[in-house]
Coordinates of C-alpha atoms and ligand atoms in Angstrom, one line a residue:
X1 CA 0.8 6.7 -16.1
X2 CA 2.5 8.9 -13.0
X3 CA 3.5 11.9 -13.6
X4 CA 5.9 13.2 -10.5
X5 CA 7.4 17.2 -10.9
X6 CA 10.1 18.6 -9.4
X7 CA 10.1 22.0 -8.7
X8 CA 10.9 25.2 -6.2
X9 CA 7.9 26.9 -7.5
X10 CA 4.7 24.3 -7.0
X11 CA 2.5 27.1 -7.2
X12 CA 3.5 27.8 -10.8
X13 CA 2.0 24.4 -12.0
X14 CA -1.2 24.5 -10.0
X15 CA -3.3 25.6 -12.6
X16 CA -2.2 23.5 -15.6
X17 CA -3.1 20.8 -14.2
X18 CA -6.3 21.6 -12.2
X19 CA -8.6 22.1 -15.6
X20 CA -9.7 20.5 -18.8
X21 CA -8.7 17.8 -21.0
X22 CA -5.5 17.4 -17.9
X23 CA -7.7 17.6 -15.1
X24 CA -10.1 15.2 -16.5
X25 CA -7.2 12.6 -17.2
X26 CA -6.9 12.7 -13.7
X27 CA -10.3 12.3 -12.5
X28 CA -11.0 9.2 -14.9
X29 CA -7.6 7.6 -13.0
X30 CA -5.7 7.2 -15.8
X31 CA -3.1 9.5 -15.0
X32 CA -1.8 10.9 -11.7
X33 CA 0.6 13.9 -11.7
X34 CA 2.4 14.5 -8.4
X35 CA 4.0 18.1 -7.8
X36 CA 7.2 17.7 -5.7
X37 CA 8.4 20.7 -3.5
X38 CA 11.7 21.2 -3.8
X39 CA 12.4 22.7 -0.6
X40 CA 11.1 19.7 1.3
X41 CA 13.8 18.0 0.7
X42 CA 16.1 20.8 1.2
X43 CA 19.0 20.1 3.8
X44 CA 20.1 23.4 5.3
X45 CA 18.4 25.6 7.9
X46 CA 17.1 28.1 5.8
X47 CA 15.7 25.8 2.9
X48 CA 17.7 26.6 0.5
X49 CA 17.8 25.2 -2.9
X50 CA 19.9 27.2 -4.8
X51 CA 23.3 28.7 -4.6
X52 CA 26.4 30.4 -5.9
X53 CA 28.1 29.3 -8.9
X54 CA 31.2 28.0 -8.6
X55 CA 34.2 29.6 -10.6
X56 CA 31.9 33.4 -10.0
X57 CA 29.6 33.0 -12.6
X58 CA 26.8 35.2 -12.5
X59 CA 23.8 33.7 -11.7
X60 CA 22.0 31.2 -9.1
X61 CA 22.5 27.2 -9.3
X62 CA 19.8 24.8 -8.0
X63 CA 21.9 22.3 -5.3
X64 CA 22.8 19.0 -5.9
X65 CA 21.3 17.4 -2.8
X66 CA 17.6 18.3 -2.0
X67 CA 17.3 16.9 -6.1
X68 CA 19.1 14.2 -5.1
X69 CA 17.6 13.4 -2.2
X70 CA 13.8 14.1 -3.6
X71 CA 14.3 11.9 -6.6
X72 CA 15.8 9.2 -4.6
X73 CA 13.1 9.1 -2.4
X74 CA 10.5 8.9 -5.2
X75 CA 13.2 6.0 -6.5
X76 CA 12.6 4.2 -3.5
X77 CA 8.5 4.1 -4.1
X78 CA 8.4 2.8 -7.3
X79 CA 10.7 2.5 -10.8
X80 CA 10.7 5.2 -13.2
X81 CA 11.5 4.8 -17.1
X82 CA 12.9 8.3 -17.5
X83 CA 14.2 11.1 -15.4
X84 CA 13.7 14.4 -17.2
X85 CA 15.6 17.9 -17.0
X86 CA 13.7 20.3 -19.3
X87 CA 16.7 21.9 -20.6
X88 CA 17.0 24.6 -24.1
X89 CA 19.6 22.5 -24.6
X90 CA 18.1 19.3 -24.8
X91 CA 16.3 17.1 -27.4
X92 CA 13.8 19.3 -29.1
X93 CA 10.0 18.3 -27.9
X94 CA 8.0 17.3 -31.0
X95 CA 5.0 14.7 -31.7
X96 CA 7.5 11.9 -32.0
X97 CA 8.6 12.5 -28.5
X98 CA 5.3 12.7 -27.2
X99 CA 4.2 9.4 -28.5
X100 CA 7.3 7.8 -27.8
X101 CA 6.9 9.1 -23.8
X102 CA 3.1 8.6 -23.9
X103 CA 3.8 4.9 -23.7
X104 CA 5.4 5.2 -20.1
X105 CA 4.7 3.7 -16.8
X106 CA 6.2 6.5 -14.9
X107 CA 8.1 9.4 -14.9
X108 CA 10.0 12.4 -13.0
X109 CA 9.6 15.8 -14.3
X110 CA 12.8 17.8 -13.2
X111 CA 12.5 21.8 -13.3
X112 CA 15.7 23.8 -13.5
X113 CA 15.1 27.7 -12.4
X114 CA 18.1 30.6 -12.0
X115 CA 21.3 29.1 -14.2
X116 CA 20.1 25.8 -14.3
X117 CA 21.3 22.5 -12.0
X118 CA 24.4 21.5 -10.4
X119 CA 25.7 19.7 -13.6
X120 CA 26.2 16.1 -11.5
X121 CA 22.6 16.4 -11.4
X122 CA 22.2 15.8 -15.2
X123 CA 24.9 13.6 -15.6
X124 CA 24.0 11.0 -12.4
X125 CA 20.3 11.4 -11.9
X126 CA 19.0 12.1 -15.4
X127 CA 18.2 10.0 -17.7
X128 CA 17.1 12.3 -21.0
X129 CA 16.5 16.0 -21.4
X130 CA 14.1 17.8 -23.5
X131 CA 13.6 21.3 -24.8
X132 CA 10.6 23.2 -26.0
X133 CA 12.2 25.5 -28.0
X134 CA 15.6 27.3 -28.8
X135 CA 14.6 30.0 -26.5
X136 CA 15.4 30.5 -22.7
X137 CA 12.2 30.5 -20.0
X138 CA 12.8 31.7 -16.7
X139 CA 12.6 28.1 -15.1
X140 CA 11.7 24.5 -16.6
X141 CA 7.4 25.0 -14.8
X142 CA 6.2 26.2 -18.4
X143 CA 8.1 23.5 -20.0
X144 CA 7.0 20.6 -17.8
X145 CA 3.5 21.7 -17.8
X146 CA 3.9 22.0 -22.3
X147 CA 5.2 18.5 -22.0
X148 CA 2.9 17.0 -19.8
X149 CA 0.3 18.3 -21.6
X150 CA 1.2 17.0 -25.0
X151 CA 2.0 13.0 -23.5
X152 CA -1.3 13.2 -21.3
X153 CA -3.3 14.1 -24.4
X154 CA -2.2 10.8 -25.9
X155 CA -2.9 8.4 -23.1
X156 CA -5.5 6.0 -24.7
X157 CA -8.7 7.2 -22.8
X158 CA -8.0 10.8 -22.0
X159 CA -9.6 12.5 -25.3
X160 CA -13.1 11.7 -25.7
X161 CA -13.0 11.2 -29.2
X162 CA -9.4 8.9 -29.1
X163 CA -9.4 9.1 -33.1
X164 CA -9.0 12.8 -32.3
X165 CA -5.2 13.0 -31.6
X166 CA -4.6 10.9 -34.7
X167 CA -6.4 13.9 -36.6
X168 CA -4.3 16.8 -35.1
X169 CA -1.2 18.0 -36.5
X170 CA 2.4 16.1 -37.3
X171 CA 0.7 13.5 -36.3
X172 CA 0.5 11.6 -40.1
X173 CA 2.9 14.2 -41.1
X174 CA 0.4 16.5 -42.3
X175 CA -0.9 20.3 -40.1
X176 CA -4.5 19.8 -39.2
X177 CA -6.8 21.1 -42.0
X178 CA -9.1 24.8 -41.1
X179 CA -12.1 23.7 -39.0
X180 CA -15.2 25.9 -38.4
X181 CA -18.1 25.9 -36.4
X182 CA -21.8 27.7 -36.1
X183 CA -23.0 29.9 -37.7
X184 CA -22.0 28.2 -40.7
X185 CA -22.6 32.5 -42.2
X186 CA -21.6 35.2 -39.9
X187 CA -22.1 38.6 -41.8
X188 CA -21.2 37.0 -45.4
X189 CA -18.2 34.9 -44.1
X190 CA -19.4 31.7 -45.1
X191 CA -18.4 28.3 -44.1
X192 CA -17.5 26.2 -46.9
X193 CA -20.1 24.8 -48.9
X194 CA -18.5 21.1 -48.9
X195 CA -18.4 21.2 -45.3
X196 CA -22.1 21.7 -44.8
X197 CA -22.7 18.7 -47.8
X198 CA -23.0 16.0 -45.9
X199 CA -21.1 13.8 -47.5
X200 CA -18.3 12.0 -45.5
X201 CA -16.1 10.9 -48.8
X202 CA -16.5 14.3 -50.2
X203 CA -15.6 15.9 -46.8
X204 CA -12.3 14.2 -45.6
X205 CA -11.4 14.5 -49.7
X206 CA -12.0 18.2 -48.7
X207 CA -10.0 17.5 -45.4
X208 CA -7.3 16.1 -46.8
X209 CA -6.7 18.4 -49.6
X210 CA -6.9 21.4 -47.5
X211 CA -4.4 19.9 -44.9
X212 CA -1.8 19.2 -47.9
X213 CA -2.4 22.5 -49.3
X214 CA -1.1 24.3 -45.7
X215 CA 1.8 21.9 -45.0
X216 CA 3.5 22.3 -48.6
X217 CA 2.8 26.1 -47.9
X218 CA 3.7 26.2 -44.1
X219 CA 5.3 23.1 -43.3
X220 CA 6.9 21.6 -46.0
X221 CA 9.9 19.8 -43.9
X222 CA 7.1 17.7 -42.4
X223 CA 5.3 16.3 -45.3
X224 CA 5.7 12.6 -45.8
X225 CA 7.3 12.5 -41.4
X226 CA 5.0 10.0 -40.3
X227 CA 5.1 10.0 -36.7
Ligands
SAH301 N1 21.6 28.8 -18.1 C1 20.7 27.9 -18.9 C2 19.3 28.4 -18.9 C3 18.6 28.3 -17.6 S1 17.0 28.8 -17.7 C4 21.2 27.9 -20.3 O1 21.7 29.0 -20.8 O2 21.1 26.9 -21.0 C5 16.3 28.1 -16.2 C6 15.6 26.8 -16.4 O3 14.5 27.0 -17.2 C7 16.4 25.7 -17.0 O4 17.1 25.0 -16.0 C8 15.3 24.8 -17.6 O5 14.8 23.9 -16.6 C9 14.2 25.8 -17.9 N2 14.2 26.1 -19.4 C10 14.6 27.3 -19.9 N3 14.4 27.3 -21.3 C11 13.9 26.1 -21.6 C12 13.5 25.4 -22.8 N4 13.6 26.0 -23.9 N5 13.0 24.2 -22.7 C13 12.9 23.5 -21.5 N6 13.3 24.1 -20.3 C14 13.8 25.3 -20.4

């Protein structure tokens, strides 16, 4: 999988993808992520990527053409099955859209900043638009780097354990049951008995139960949502 980002702020997804579970994907080749400067493609003398809105709205807009012109160039290396605007107003990020997008060949990653992009933008050049939440960020960086996250995590390969993802929650439309580790008693708080048994049966009985019990109290839009 290729992962290419387009953005005015590079420096704002250099950590993300520089540790971990992320960086690891990387380094075992299975998926490459490509951060795209948006002012490399820009067209005037002063690099600009952003202007005036039309019609005096308050607020910056991010230029049609050094978009244009940086996914077009990345068009011209190789096909992509989706190109992305992260956008609150677009189609809410949840497991099913992670699986769904964790079964591409390639894809662009398009960050908005200031008011958003030239509209033309999103209605010639992209191809689907995702949100993380009904709340506004400062600029789509955080939201790329939440969405690449959650596809890359499902690349077959990237977890160690590749049962793992299967186990988290939403994905069987269930949360993830309480987990602990060692010590299995830190000053009287005691890890449960069952836990500590040995018994596999007995223990993803346990597992089960204790994951039903939180999404009927937590969750209970998601029980039965197989994903
Ligand atoms: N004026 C826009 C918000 C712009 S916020 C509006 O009211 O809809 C600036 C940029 O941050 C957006 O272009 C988008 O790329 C990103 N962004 C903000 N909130 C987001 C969210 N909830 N999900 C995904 N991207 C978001």
């Amino acid at each position: 999988m290729r992962i290419d980002i387009i953005t005015c702020l590079p420096a704002l997804l250099e950590s993300p993808f520089a540790h971990s579970i992320l960086q690891r994907a990387q380094n075992k080749g299975l998926v490459e992520v490509v951060v795209h400067d948006l002012r490399a493609y820009a067209t005037t003398k002063h690099k600009n990527v952003d202007d005036y809105a039309y019609g005096g709205t308050a607020g910056m807009v991010m230029m049609i053409e050094p978009i244009a012109r940086c996914i077009d160039a990345l068009k011209q290396q190789r096909s992509y099955n989706e190109v992305i605007y992260m956008s609150p107003d677009g189609q809410l990020l949840t497991q099913g859209v992670a699986n769904e997008l964790s079964l591409l060949q390639n894809m662009i990653i398009l960050c908005g900043h200031y008011k958003g992009v030239d509209e033309r933008i999103r209605e010639h050049f992209v191809t689907r638009e995702i949100s993380i939440g009904d709340y506004v960020l400062s600029g789509g960086e955080l939201a790329a780097a939440v969405l690449a996250d959650t596809v890359i995590r499902l690349v077959p390969g990237v977890l160690s354990d590749e049962t793992s993802a299967l186990t988290d929650s939403f994905q069987d439309g269930l949360l993830a049951p309480p987990v602990y580790t060692r010590p299995a008693d830190y000053q009287g708080l005691k890890v449960p008995e069952i836990l500590l048994s040995g018994n596999k049966q007995k223990i993803e009985d346990w597992q089960y139960e204790k994951a039903l019990e939180r999404t009927k109290l937590r969750r209970p839009g998601i029980l039965g949502s197989e994903e």
